[in-house]
Coordinates of C-alpha atoms and ligand atoms in Angstrom, one line a residue:
X107 CA 0.0 0.0 0.0
X108 CA 2.8 2.4 1.0
X109 CA 4.8 1.5 -2.1
X110 CA 1.7 2.1 -4.3
X111 CA 1.2 5.5 -2.7
X112 CA 4.9 6.4 -3.2
X113 CA 4.8 5.3 -6.8
X114 CA 1.7 7.4 -7.4
X115 CA 3.3 10.4 -5.7
X116 CA 6.4 10.0 -7.9
X117 CA 4.3 9.8 -11.0
X118 CA 2.5 12.9 -10.1
X119 CA 5.7 14.9 -9.4
X120 CA 7.3 13.9 -12.7
X121 CA 7.3 16.4 -15.6
X122 CA 5.7 14.6 -18.5
X123 CA 7.8 15.7 -21.3
X124 CA 6.3 15.4 -24.8
X125 CA 9.3 16.4 -26.8
X126 CA 10.1 19.9 -25.8
X127 CA 6.8 20.6 -24.2
X128 CA 5.0 19.2 -21.3
X129 CA 1.2 19.2 -20.7
X130 CA -0.2 18.2 -17.4
X131 CA -3.5 16.5 -17.5
X132 CA -5.7 16.3 -14.4
X133 CA -4.9 13.4 -12.1
X134 CA -4.7 13.5 -8.4
X135 CA -2.6 11.7 -5.8
X136 CA -3.5 11.1 -2.2
X137 CA -0.6 11.8 0.1
X138 CA 0.7 9.0 2.2
X139 CA -0.4 9.0 5.8
X140 CA 0.5 10.5 8.1
X141 CA 0.9 13.5 5.9
X142 CA 2.4 16.0 8.4
X143 CA 5.7 14.3 8.6
X144 CA 8.2 17.0 9.0
X145 CA 6.8 19.8 11.0
X146 CA 7.3 20.1 14.7
X147 CA 4.9 23.0 15.2
X148 CA 1.4 23.7 14.0
X149 CA 0.5 26.7 11.9
X150 CA -0.8 29.6 13.9
X151 CA -4.5 30.0 13.9
X152 CA -6.5 31.8 12.8
X153 CA -4.7 31.7 9.5
X154 CA -3.7 33.7 7.5
X155 CA -2.1 36.5 9.4
X156 CA -0.5 39.7 8.1
X157 CA 3.0 40.9 7.6
X158 CA 3.4 43.7 10.1
X159 CA 5.9 45.5 7.9
X160 CA 3.6 45.9 4.9
X161 CA 0.6 48.3 5.3
X162 CA -2.5 46.5 4.0
X163 CA -6.1 46.5 5.0
X164 CA -6.4 44.2 8.0
X165 CA -10.1 43.7 7.6
X166 CA -9.9 42.1 4.2
X167 CA -6.3 40.8 3.9
X168 CA -6.3 42.4 0.5
X169 CA -4.7 45.4 -1.0
X170 CA -4.5 47.4 -4.1
X171 CA -0.9 48.0 -5.1
X172 CA 0.3 51.5 -5.1
X173 CA 2.1 52.4 -8.3
X174 CA 5.5 53.8 -7.6
X175 CA 7.4 54.2 -10.8
X176 CA 11.1 54.3 -10.6
X177 CA 13.6 55.7 -13.0
X178 CA 15.0 53.1 -15.3
X179 CA 18.7 53.1 -15.0
X180 CA 19.6 51.5 -18.3
X181 CA 23.2 51.3 -19.4
X182 CA 23.2 49.3 -22.7
X183 CA 26.9 48.8 -22.6
X184 CA 26.5 46.7 -19.5
X185 CA 23.3 45.0 -20.3
X186 CA 24.6 41.6 -21.2
X187 CA 26.4 38.7 -19.7
X188 CA 28.9 39.1 -16.9
X189 CA 29.8 35.5 -16.8
X190 CA 33.3 34.7 -15.7
X191 CA 34.6 31.3 -14.8
X192 CA 36.6 32.7 -11.9
X193 CA 33.6 34.5 -10.3
X194 CA 31.0 33.2 -7.9
X195 CA 27.9 32.3 -10.0
X196 CA 24.4 33.2 -9.0
X197 CA 22.4 30.1 -9.6
X198 CA 19.0 31.4 -10.7
X199 CA 16.7 34.1 -11.7
X200 CA 12.9 33.9 -11.5
X201 CA 9.9 35.7 -13.1
X202 CA 6.2 35.6 -12.6
X203 CA 3.5 37.4 -14.7
X204 CA -0.2 37.3 -14.2
X205 CA -3.0 39.2 -16.0
X206 CA -1.6 39.7 -19.4
X207 CA -2.6 37.9 -22.6
X208 CA 1.1 37.7 -23.7
X209 CA 2.3 36.3 -20.4
X210 CA 4.6 33.7 -21.8
X211 CA 6.2 36.0 -24.4
X212 CA 6.7 38.7 -21.7
X213 CA 8.2 36.0 -19.5
X214 CA 10.7 35.0 -22.1
X215 CA 11.8 38.7 -22.4
X216 CA 12.1 39.1 -18.7
X217 CA 14.2 36.0 -18.5
X218 CA 16.4 37.4 -21.2
X219 CA 17.0 40.4 -18.9
X220 CA 17.9 38.0 -16.1
X221 CA 20.2 35.9 -18.3
X222 CA 23.3 37.0 -16.3
X223 CA 21.8 35.0 -13.3
X224 CA 21.9 31.7 -15.1
X225 CA 22.9 30.4 -18.5
X226 CA 22.7 26.7 -18.4
X227 CA 18.9 26.3 -18.8
X228 CA 15.7 28.2 -19.0
X229 CA 12.0 27.3 -18.8
X230 CA 8.5 28.8 -18.7
X231 CA 5.2 27.3 -17.4
X232 CA 2.0 29.1 -18.4
X233 CA -1.6 28.7 -17.2
X234 CA -4.7 29.0 -19.4
X235 CA -7.0 29.0 -16.4
X236 CA -7.4 25.2 -16.2
X237 CA -4.2 23.6 -17.4
X238 CA -0.5 24.2 -17.1
X239 CA 1.8 24.2 -20.1
X240 CA 5.5 23.9 -19.9
X241 CA 8.6 24.4 -22.1
X242 CA 12.1 23.9 -20.8
X243 CA 15.5 23.5 -22.3
X244 CA 19.2 23.6 -21.9
X245 CA 21.1 26.7 -22.9
X246 CA 20.5 30.5 -23.1
X247 CA 17.0 31.9 -23.2
X248 CA 17.5 32.9 -26.8
X249 CA 18.4 29.4 -27.7
X250 CA 15.6 27.6 -25.7
X251 CA 13.0 30.0 -27.1
X252 CA 14.5 30.9 -30.5
X253 CA 11.7 29.0 -32.3
X254 CA 8.3 30.9 -32.0
X255 CA 6.8 27.4 -32.1
X256 CA 8.3 26.8 -28.7
X257 CA 6.3 29.7 -27.1
X258 CA 3.1 29.1 -29.0
X259 CA 1.8 26.3 -26.8
X260 CA 2.4 28.4 -23.7
X261 CA -1.1 29.9 -23.8
X262 CA -2.8 31.8 -21.0
X263 CA -2.6 35.0 -19.0
X264 CA -0.2 33.8 -16.4
X265 CA 3.2 32.3 -16.5
X266 CA 6.4 31.8 -14.4
X267 CA 9.9 31.4 -15.7
X268 CA 13.4 30.5 -14.6
X269 CA 17.0 30.7 -15.7
X270 CA 19.6 28.6 -13.9
X271 CA 23.2 27.8 -13.5
X272 CA 24.0 24.1 -13.0
X273 CA 25.5 22.8 -9.8
X274 CA 28.4 20.4 -10.0
X275 CA 27.7 17.2 -12.0
X276 CA 24.3 18.3 -13.2
X277 CA 25.2 20.7 -16.0
X278 CA 23.4 18.8 -18.8
X279 CA 20.4 17.5 -17.0
X280 CA 17.1 18.7 -18.4
X281 CA 15.5 17.1 -15.3
X282 CA 17.0 20.0 -13.2
X283 CA 15.7 22.8 -15.5
X284 CA 12.9 24.7 -13.8
X285 CA 10.0 25.5 -13.4
X286 CA 9.1 22.1 -12.0
X287 CA 5.5 21.0 -12.2
X288 CA 3.9 18.6 -9.8
X289 CA 0.5 17.1 -9.4
X290 CA -1.0 17.0 -5.9
X291 CA -4.3 16.1 -4.5
X292 CA -6.1 19.2 -5.7
X293 CA -4.5 20.0 -9.0
X294 CA -1.2 21.0 -10.6
X295 CA 1.5 23.3 -9.2
X296 CA 4.6 24.8 -10.9
X297 CA 7.5 26.3 -9.0
X298 CA 10.6 28.3 -9.8
X299 CA 13.3 28.9 -7.1
X300 CA 16.2 31.2 -6.6
X301 CA 18.4 30.3 -3.6
X302 CA 19.6 27.3 -1.8
X303 CA 18.2 25.3 1.1
X304 CA 20.8 24.5 3.8
X305 CA 18.6 21.7 5.3
X306 CA 17.9 20.2 1.9
X307 CA 19.6 16.9 2.6
X308 CA 17.8 16.5 5.9
X309 CA 14.4 17.2 4.3
X310 CA 15.1 14.9 1.3
X311 CA 16.3 12.1 3.6
X312 CA 13.2 12.4 5.7
X313 CA 10.9 12.5 2.7
X314 CA 12.6 9.5 1.1
X315 CA 12.3 7.5 4.3
X316 CA 8.6 8.1 4.0
X317 CA 8.5 6.9 0.4
X318 CA 9.0 10.0 -1.7
X319 CA 10.9 9.4 -5.0
X320 CA 12.9 12.3 -6.5
X321 CA 13.3 13.0 -10.2
X322 CA 16.1 15.6 -9.9
X323 CA 19.1 16.6 -7.8
X324 CA 17.6 20.0 -7.2
X325 CA 16.7 21.2 -3.7
X326 CA 13.6 22.8 -5.2
X327 CA 11.9 19.4 -5.7
X328 CA 11.9 19.0 -1.9
X329 CA 9.5 22.0 -1.7
X330 CA 7.1 20.3 -4.1
X331 CA 7.1 17.1 -2.1
X332 CA 6.5 19.0 1.2
X333 CA 3.5 20.7 -0.4
X334 CA 2.2 17.5 -1.9
X335 CA 2.4 15.6 1.4
X336 CA 0.9 18.4 3.5
X337 CA -2.6 17.8 4.9
X338 CA -3.4 21.5 5.2
X339 CA -5.9 23.3 3.1
X340 CA -6.1 25.5 1.1
X341 CA -2.9 25.5 -1.1
X342 CA -1.7 28.7 0.5
X343 CA -1.6 26.9 3.9
X344 CA 0.3 24.0 2.3
X345 CA 2.9 26.4 0.8
X346 CA 3.3 28.2 4.1
X347 CA 3.6 24.9 5.9
X348 CA 6.3 23.7 3.5
X349 CA 8.2 26.9 3.7
X350 CA 8.2 26.8 7.5
X351 CA 10.2 23.6 7.2
X352 CA 12.8 25.2 4.9
X353 CA 16.1 26.8 6.1
X354 CA 18.3 28.9 3.9
X355 CA 17.6 31.1 0.9
X356 CA 14.5 31.0 -1.2
X357 CA 12.8 33.5 -3.5
X358 CA 10.0 31.4 -5.1
X359 CA 7.2 31.9 -7.6
X360 CA 4.4 29.3 -7.8
X361 CA 1.7 29.0 -10.4
X362 CA -1.6 27.1 -10.3
X363 CA -4.5 27.2 -12.8
X364 CA -5.6 30.6 -11.5
X365 CA -3.1 31.9 -8.9
X366 CA 0.4 33.1 -8.7
X367 CA 2.3 33.0 -5.4
X368 CA 5.5 34.9 -4.7
X369 CA 7.5 33.9 -1.6
X370 CA 10.7 35.2 0.0
X371 CA 12.5 33.6 2.9
X372 CA 12.5 35.3 6.3
X373 CA 16.0 36.6 5.9
X374 CA 15.5 37.9 2.4
X375 CA 18.8 36.6 1.1
X376 CA 17.9 36.7 -2.6
X377 CA 16.0 39.6 -4.2
X378 CA 12.5 39.5 -5.5
X379 CA 10.5 42.5 -6.6
X380 CA 7.0 43.2 -7.7
X381 CA 5.9 45.5 -10.5
X382 CA 2.8 46.4 -12.5
X383 CA 2.9 46.4 -16.2
X384 CA 1.6 49.3 -18.4
X385 CA -1.0 49.3 -19.9
X386 CA -2.5 46.0 -19.0
X387 CA -2.1 46.2 -15.2
X388 CA -0.5 42.8 -15.2
X389 CA 1.4 42.0 -12.0
X390 CA 5.0 41.0 -12.5
X391 CA 7.5 39.4 -10.1
X392 CA 11.2 39.2 -10.9
X393 CA 14.6 38.7 -9.4
X394 CA 15.7 42.1 -10.5
X395 CA 14.2 45.4 -11.6
X396 CA 16.0 45.2 -15.0
X397 CA 13.5 42.6 -15.9
X398 CA 10.6 44.9 -15.1
X399 CA 12.2 47.7 -17.2
X400 CA 12.4 45.5 -20.3
X401 CA 8.7 44.6 -20.3
X402 CA 7.5 48.1 -19.4
X403 CA 6.5 47.3 -15.8
X404 CA 6.8 49.9 -13.1
X405 CA 8.5 48.9 -9.9
X406 CA 6.0 48.7 -7.0
X407 CA 8.0 47.3 -4.1
X408 CA 10.1 44.4 -2.9
X409 CA 8.4 41.2 -1.8
X410 CA 9.3 41.5 1.9
X411 CA 11.4 38.9 3.6
X412 CA 9.0 36.3 5.0
X413 CA 6.1 37.4 2.9
X414 CA 3.8 35.5 0.6
X415 CA 2.0 37.6 -2.1
X416 CA -0.9 35.9 -3.8
X417 CA -2.5 37.2 -7.0
X418 CA -5.8 35.6 -8.2
X419 CA -6.3 35.8 -12.0
X420 CA -10.0 35.6 -11.7
X421 CA -10.4 39.1 -10.1
X422 CA -6.7 40.2 -9.9
X423 CA -7.0 40.5 -6.2
X424 CA -3.8 40.7 -4.3
X425 CA -3.3 39.1 -0.9
X426 CA -0.2 39.6 1.3
X427 CA 0.5 37.3 4.2
X428 CA 3.4 36.8 6.6
X429 CA 5.1 33.4 6.2
X430 CA 6.4 33.4 9.8
X431 CA 7.6 35.8 12.4
X432 CA 10.2 37.9 10.6
X433 CA 13.9 37.1 11.3
X434 CA 16.8 39.5 10.9
X435 CA 17.1 40.7 7.3
X436 CA 20.2 39.3 5.6
X437 CA 20.2 40.5 2.0
X438 CA 23.1 39.2 -0.1
X439 CA 25.7 42.0 -0.4
X440 CA 27.3 40.2 -3.3
X441 CA 24.3 41.1 -5.4
X442 CA 25.7 44.7 -5.2
X443 CA 29.4 43.6 -5.6
X444 CA 28.9 41.5 -8.7
X445 CA 25.7 39.6 -9.5
X446 CA 23.1 42.1 -10.3
X447 CA 23.1 44.2 -13.4
X448 CA 24.1 47.9 -12.7
X449 CA 20.8 49.1 -14.1
X450 CA 18.9 47.2 -11.4
X451 CA 17.7 48.5 -8.0
X452 CA 18.4 45.7 -5.5
X453 CA 17.3 45.7 -1.9
X454 CA 16.3 49.3 -2.3
X455 CA 19.7 50.5 -3.6
X456 CA 20.7 51.3 -7.2
X457 CA 23.5 48.8 -8.0
X458 CA 25.5 51.2 -10.1
X459 CA 25.6 53.6 -7.2
X460 CA 26.8 51.0 -4.7
X461 CA 29.6 50.0 -7.0
X462 CA 30.6 53.6 -7.6
X463 CA 30.7 54.1 -3.8
X464 CA 32.8 50.9 -3.3
X465 CA 35.3 52.2 -5.8
X466 CA 35.4 55.7 -4.3
X467 CA 35.9 54.3 -0.8
X468 CA 38.7 52.0 -2.1
X469 CA 40.5 55.0 -3.6
X470 CA 40.3 56.8 -0.3
X471 CA 41.7 54.0 1.8
X472 CA 44.1 52.4 -0.8
X473 CA 45.2 55.1 -3.2
X474 CA 47.8 54.6 -6.0
X475 CA 49.3 58.0 -6.2
X476 CA 52.0 57.1 -8.7
X477 CA 49.6 55.7 -11.3
X478 CA 48.8 57.3 -14.6
X479 CA 45.3 55.9 -15.4
X480 CA 42.5 53.9 -13.9
X481 CA 40.9 51.1 -16.0
X482 CA 38.1 48.7 -15.1
X483 CA 37.9 45.0 -15.6
X484 CA 34.8 45.0 -17.8
X485 CA 31.9 44.7 -17.2
X486 CA 31.4 44.3 -13.5
X487 CA 34.4 46.5 -12.5
X488 CA 33.1 49.5 -14.5
X489 CA 31.3 51.6 -11.9
X490 CA 33.8 50.8 -9.1
X491 CA 36.6 52.0 -11.4
X492 CA 34.7 55.1 -12.2
X493 CA 34.3 55.8 -8.5
X494 CA 38.0 55.1 -7.9
X495 CA 39.1 57.4 -10.7
X496 CA 36.9 60.3 -9.7
X497 CA 37.8 60.0 -6.0
X498 CA 41.5 59.8 -6.8
X499 CA 41.6 62.4 -9.5
X500 CA 43.1 60.0 -12.0
X501 CA 41.9 59.7 -15.6
X502 CA 39.4 56.9 -16.3
X503 CA 40.2 54.9 -19.5
X504 CA 38.8 51.8 -21.2
X505 CA 42.0 49.8 -21.3
X506 CA 40.4 46.4 -21.7
X507 CA 37.8 45.6 -24.3
X508 CA 35.4 42.8 -23.5
X509 CA 34.0 40.6 -26.3
X510 CA 30.4 39.8 -25.9
X511 CA 30.4 37.4 -28.7
X512 CA 32.4 34.5 -27.2
X513 CA 30.5 31.3 -27.7
X514 CA 29.7 29.4 -24.5
X515 CA 31.3 26.3 -26.0
X516 CA 34.7 28.0 -25.8
X517 CA 34.6 28.1 -22.0
X518 CA 35.8 24.8 -20.5
X519 CA 35.8 24.3 -16.8
X520 CA 39.5 23.1 -16.5
X521 CA 42.5 25.4 -15.9
X522 CA 43.5 25.7 -19.6
X523 CA 40.0 26.4 -20.6
X524 CA 39.7 29.2 -18.0
X525 CA 43.0 30.8 -19.4
X526 CA 41.7 30.7 -22.9
X527 CA 38.4 32.1 -21.8
X528 CA 40.1 35.2 -20.3
X529 CA 42.0 35.8 -23.5
X530 CA 38.9 35.4 -25.7
X531 CA 36.9 37.7 -23.5
X532 CA 39.3 40.5 -22.7
X533 CA 41.6 42.3 -25.1
X534 CA 44.1 45.1 -24.0
X535 CA 44.2 48.4 -25.8
X536 CA 47.9 49.0 -26.3
X537 CA 47.5 52.6 -27.3
X538 CA 46.1 53.4 -23.8
X539 CA 48.2 51.1 -21.7
X540 CA 51.7 51.2 -23.2
X541 CA 54.3 52.5 -20.9
X542 CA 51.7 53.5 -18.3
X543 CA 51.4 52.8 -14.6
X544 CA 47.8 51.4 -14.5
X545 CA 45.3 51.0 -11.7
X546 CA 43.1 48.0 -12.6
X547 CA 39.8 47.8 -10.7
X548 CA 37.9 44.6 -10.4
X549 CA 34.9 43.6 -8.3
X550 CA 36.3 40.6 -6.5
X551 CA 39.0 37.9 -6.6
X552 CA 37.9 34.2 -6.2
X553 CA 40.6 31.7 -7.2
X554 CA 42.9 34.3 -8.6
X555 CA 43.4 32.6 -11.9
X556 CA 41.6 35.3 -13.9
X557 CA 43.4 38.1 -12.1
X558 CA 46.8 36.7 -12.9
X559 CA 45.9 36.4 -16.6
X560 CA 44.6 39.9 -16.7
X561 CA 47.8 41.3 -15.1
X562 CA 49.8 39.3 -17.7
X563 CA 47.7 40.6 -20.6
X564 CA 48.0 44.2 -19.5
X565 CA 51.8 43.9 -19.1
X566 CA 52.7 41.8 -22.1
X567 CA 50.1 42.5 -24.8
X568 CA 49.2 45.9 -23.4
X569 CA 52.7 47.1 -22.7
X570 CA 51.9 48.6 -19.3
X571 CA 54.8 49.5 -17.0
X572 CA 53.1 48.8 -13.7
X573 CA 49.8 47.2 -12.6
X574 CA 48.2 48.2 -9.3
X575 CA 45.2 45.9 -8.7
X576 CA 42.4 47.4 -6.6
X577 CA 39.5 45.1 -5.6
X578 CA 36.1 46.7 -4.8
X579 CA 35.2 44.1 -2.1
X580 CA 36.9 42.4 0.8
X581 CA 38.9 39.1 0.3
X582 CA 36.5 36.2 -0.2
X583 CA 37.3 33.7 2.5
X584 CA 34.2 31.5 2.8
X585 CA 31.9 29.6 0.5
X586 CA 28.3 30.6 0.1
X587 CA 25.4 28.3 1.1
X588 CA 22.6 30.5 0.1
X589 CA 22.3 30.1 -3.7
X590 CA 25.7 31.2 -5.0
X591 CA 28.0 28.7 -6.6
X592 CA 31.4 29.5 -5.0
X593 CA 34.4 27.2 -5.1
X594 CA 35.3 25.2 -2.0
X595 CA 37.0 27.3 0.7
X596 CA 40.3 25.5 -0.2
X597 CA 40.1 27.0 -3.7
X598 CA 39.5 30.5 -2.5
X599 CA 42.9 32.3 -2.9
X600 CA 42.3 34.7 0.0
X601 CA 41.5 31.7 2.2
X602 CA 44.9 30.2 1.5
X603 CA 47.1 33.3 1.7
X604 CA 47.3 36.9 2.9
X605 CA 47.1 39.9 0.7
X606 CA 50.9 39.9 0.0
X607 CA 50.7 36.3 -1.0
X608 CA 47.9 37.0 -3.4
X609 CA 49.8 39.9 -4.9
X610 CA 52.8 37.7 -5.6
X611 CA 50.6 35.0 -7.0
X612 CA 48.9 37.3 -9.5
X613 CA 52.0 39.2 -10.3
X614 CA 51.1 42.9 -9.8
X615 CA 53.1 45.7 -8.3
X616 CA 50.5 46.4 -5.6
X617 CA 47.2 45.0 -4.4
X618 CA 44.5 46.2 -2.1
X619 CA 41.0 45.1 -1.2
X620 CA 38.1 47.2 0.0
X621 CA 37.9 46.9 3.8
X622 CA 34.8 45.3 5.4
X623 CA 34.2 48.5 7.3
X624 CA 34.1 50.5 4.1
X625 CA 31.9 48.0 2.3
X626 CA 29.4 48.2 5.2
X627 CA 29.8 51.9 5.4
X628 CA 28.3 52.3 1.9
X629 CA 25.0 50.9 3.4
X630 CA 25.3 53.0 6.5
X631 CA 22.5 52.2 9.0
X632 CA 21.3 49.3 6.8
X633 CA 24.7 47.4 6.9
X634 CA 23.4 45.0 9.5
X635 CA 20.6 43.9 7.2
X636 CA 23.1 42.5 4.7
X637 CA 24.7 39.0 4.6
X638 CA 28.5 39.3 4.1
X639 CA 29.4 35.8 5.2
X640 CA 31.7 35.1 2.2
X641 CA 33.9 37.9 3.6
X642 CA 33.5 37.1 7.3
X643 CA 32.4 33.4 7.6
X644 CA 29.7 34.8 9.9
X645 CA 26.8 32.6 8.4
X646 CA 23.3 33.8 9.4
X647 CA 22.0 30.3 8.9
X648 CA 24.4 27.4 9.7
X649 CA 25.3 25.3 6.6
X650 CA 23.8 22.1 7.7
X651 CA 24.0 20.2 4.4
X652 CA 27.8 20.2 4.7
X653 CA 27.6 18.7 8.2
X654 CA 25.3 15.9 6.8
X655 CA 27.7 15.3 4.0
X656 CA 30.6 14.9 6.4
X657 CA 28.6 12.5 8.5
X658 CA 27.8 10.4 5.5
X659 CA 31.4 10.4 4.4
X660 CA 32.5 9.2 7.8
Ligands
LIG961 FE1 25.8 36.6 -0.7 FE2 28.2 35.9 0.3 FE3 26.0 35.9 1.9 FE4 26.3 34.1 -0.1 S1 27.6 34.3 1.7 S2 24.4 35.2 0.4 S3 27.3 35.3 -1.7 S4 27.0 37.7 0.9

């Protein structure tokens, strides 16, 4: 009996791929008993309750969104990929749109704007009011959705989408490309996730011991199993119950036949914003505001940490609920250092402005008075270099040209491939660099392999006399457990050696990192609301998956 239930549950959770597309007919699965397997505490009653940090009408639990347009901060020269094999990689970007007849097409455009957050796979699930329709594929958004015939079956006025980076060993697995779709007792549910669960292995192990069978190696699938096996009703209560079992980082969008849910973890590690599209009034959720800008949606506000926002397509009503008592806010500061596009506003701060301030602070605390010019490592070092140049009074020059046309197939993960990738992506401008003492501003150093190649390029091919590296963030000494793919701590060069050791390794005349105090100073009174654990190893949520891994290995 238990085996039958488990097999049925597995069948319901599997995406039924019909070539490139998946259609999900109605069939329901009864969860195995007992269904409340993983929760130690009951949901507060009466349910739902309100987020106390968002002003909505307490009597109805509904709100009309205030329209608060923001200025689009578009810089076309920095509007494309910032992929670098020696950078941490944000693993995902998510989009949700409801109330627009072109929902799937708009979703593909918004995903294109978020392409820098994930390039290994992309997918969209739409709802026509009764059924969900899915298309997923490996590669860039432009590759997955290049054929108009791919988008055509994604009918309906609501959709969610996802771009992803792979985790180790799963690069070519279509099974890991989101959104995932699952059947549960009362219908179909799709989910797209940005973030990483630190208790994923514990949850998966507990679910498997009760008969759950997993189709992917993604932590997101755990969320679907938790929802499917919950005994709570309605679906909102199931989602809340599932999320209360999660630890770590999650910005989620869920789609059913007629509702879109947007959820952010109580610490708010990863960004998630809400907008309203002109002129249709469609509600849009996205990882970054650059996605709103591209589809003509005005920024409304962030989804608050610990908040669930529900939009019902039948009357476009919006409900805001509190997932659980709010915890201390810990927004990822690395979004401002590197991940987010400079034309985005993330956690309430324009990214280009943060980066400019990092560079200016770096110039004040670690000047290079003998230098002739300041150049950025494009693209992510651009605004920090501008800030450094203006604060130090040195001329800003474009001494490195970045190619945006390097095919992804050129980039191999081994050491030789990484060296080749740097040469293919960055070309020195000899006329600017020759004979000069050059300040080179980059956003961060991870393994140090790229930095050493850049110094080599500037000196040999560029003819520079001296290279002074200035890094617009503190040394990275810890891995991230909240949705960013960083190398192991043994591979982080600043975890293995001090600043002088790093300088010698990358071969420059001088090297300085932005101090932690100056990084925090840019956010002033809000500094305590940012996670900076990769610079401090002060993890807001303990990385429990690693403890489990070690136990298993022993
Ligand atoms: Fe961001 Fe670093 Fe914190 Fe990860 S550890 S969430 S990359 S600041």
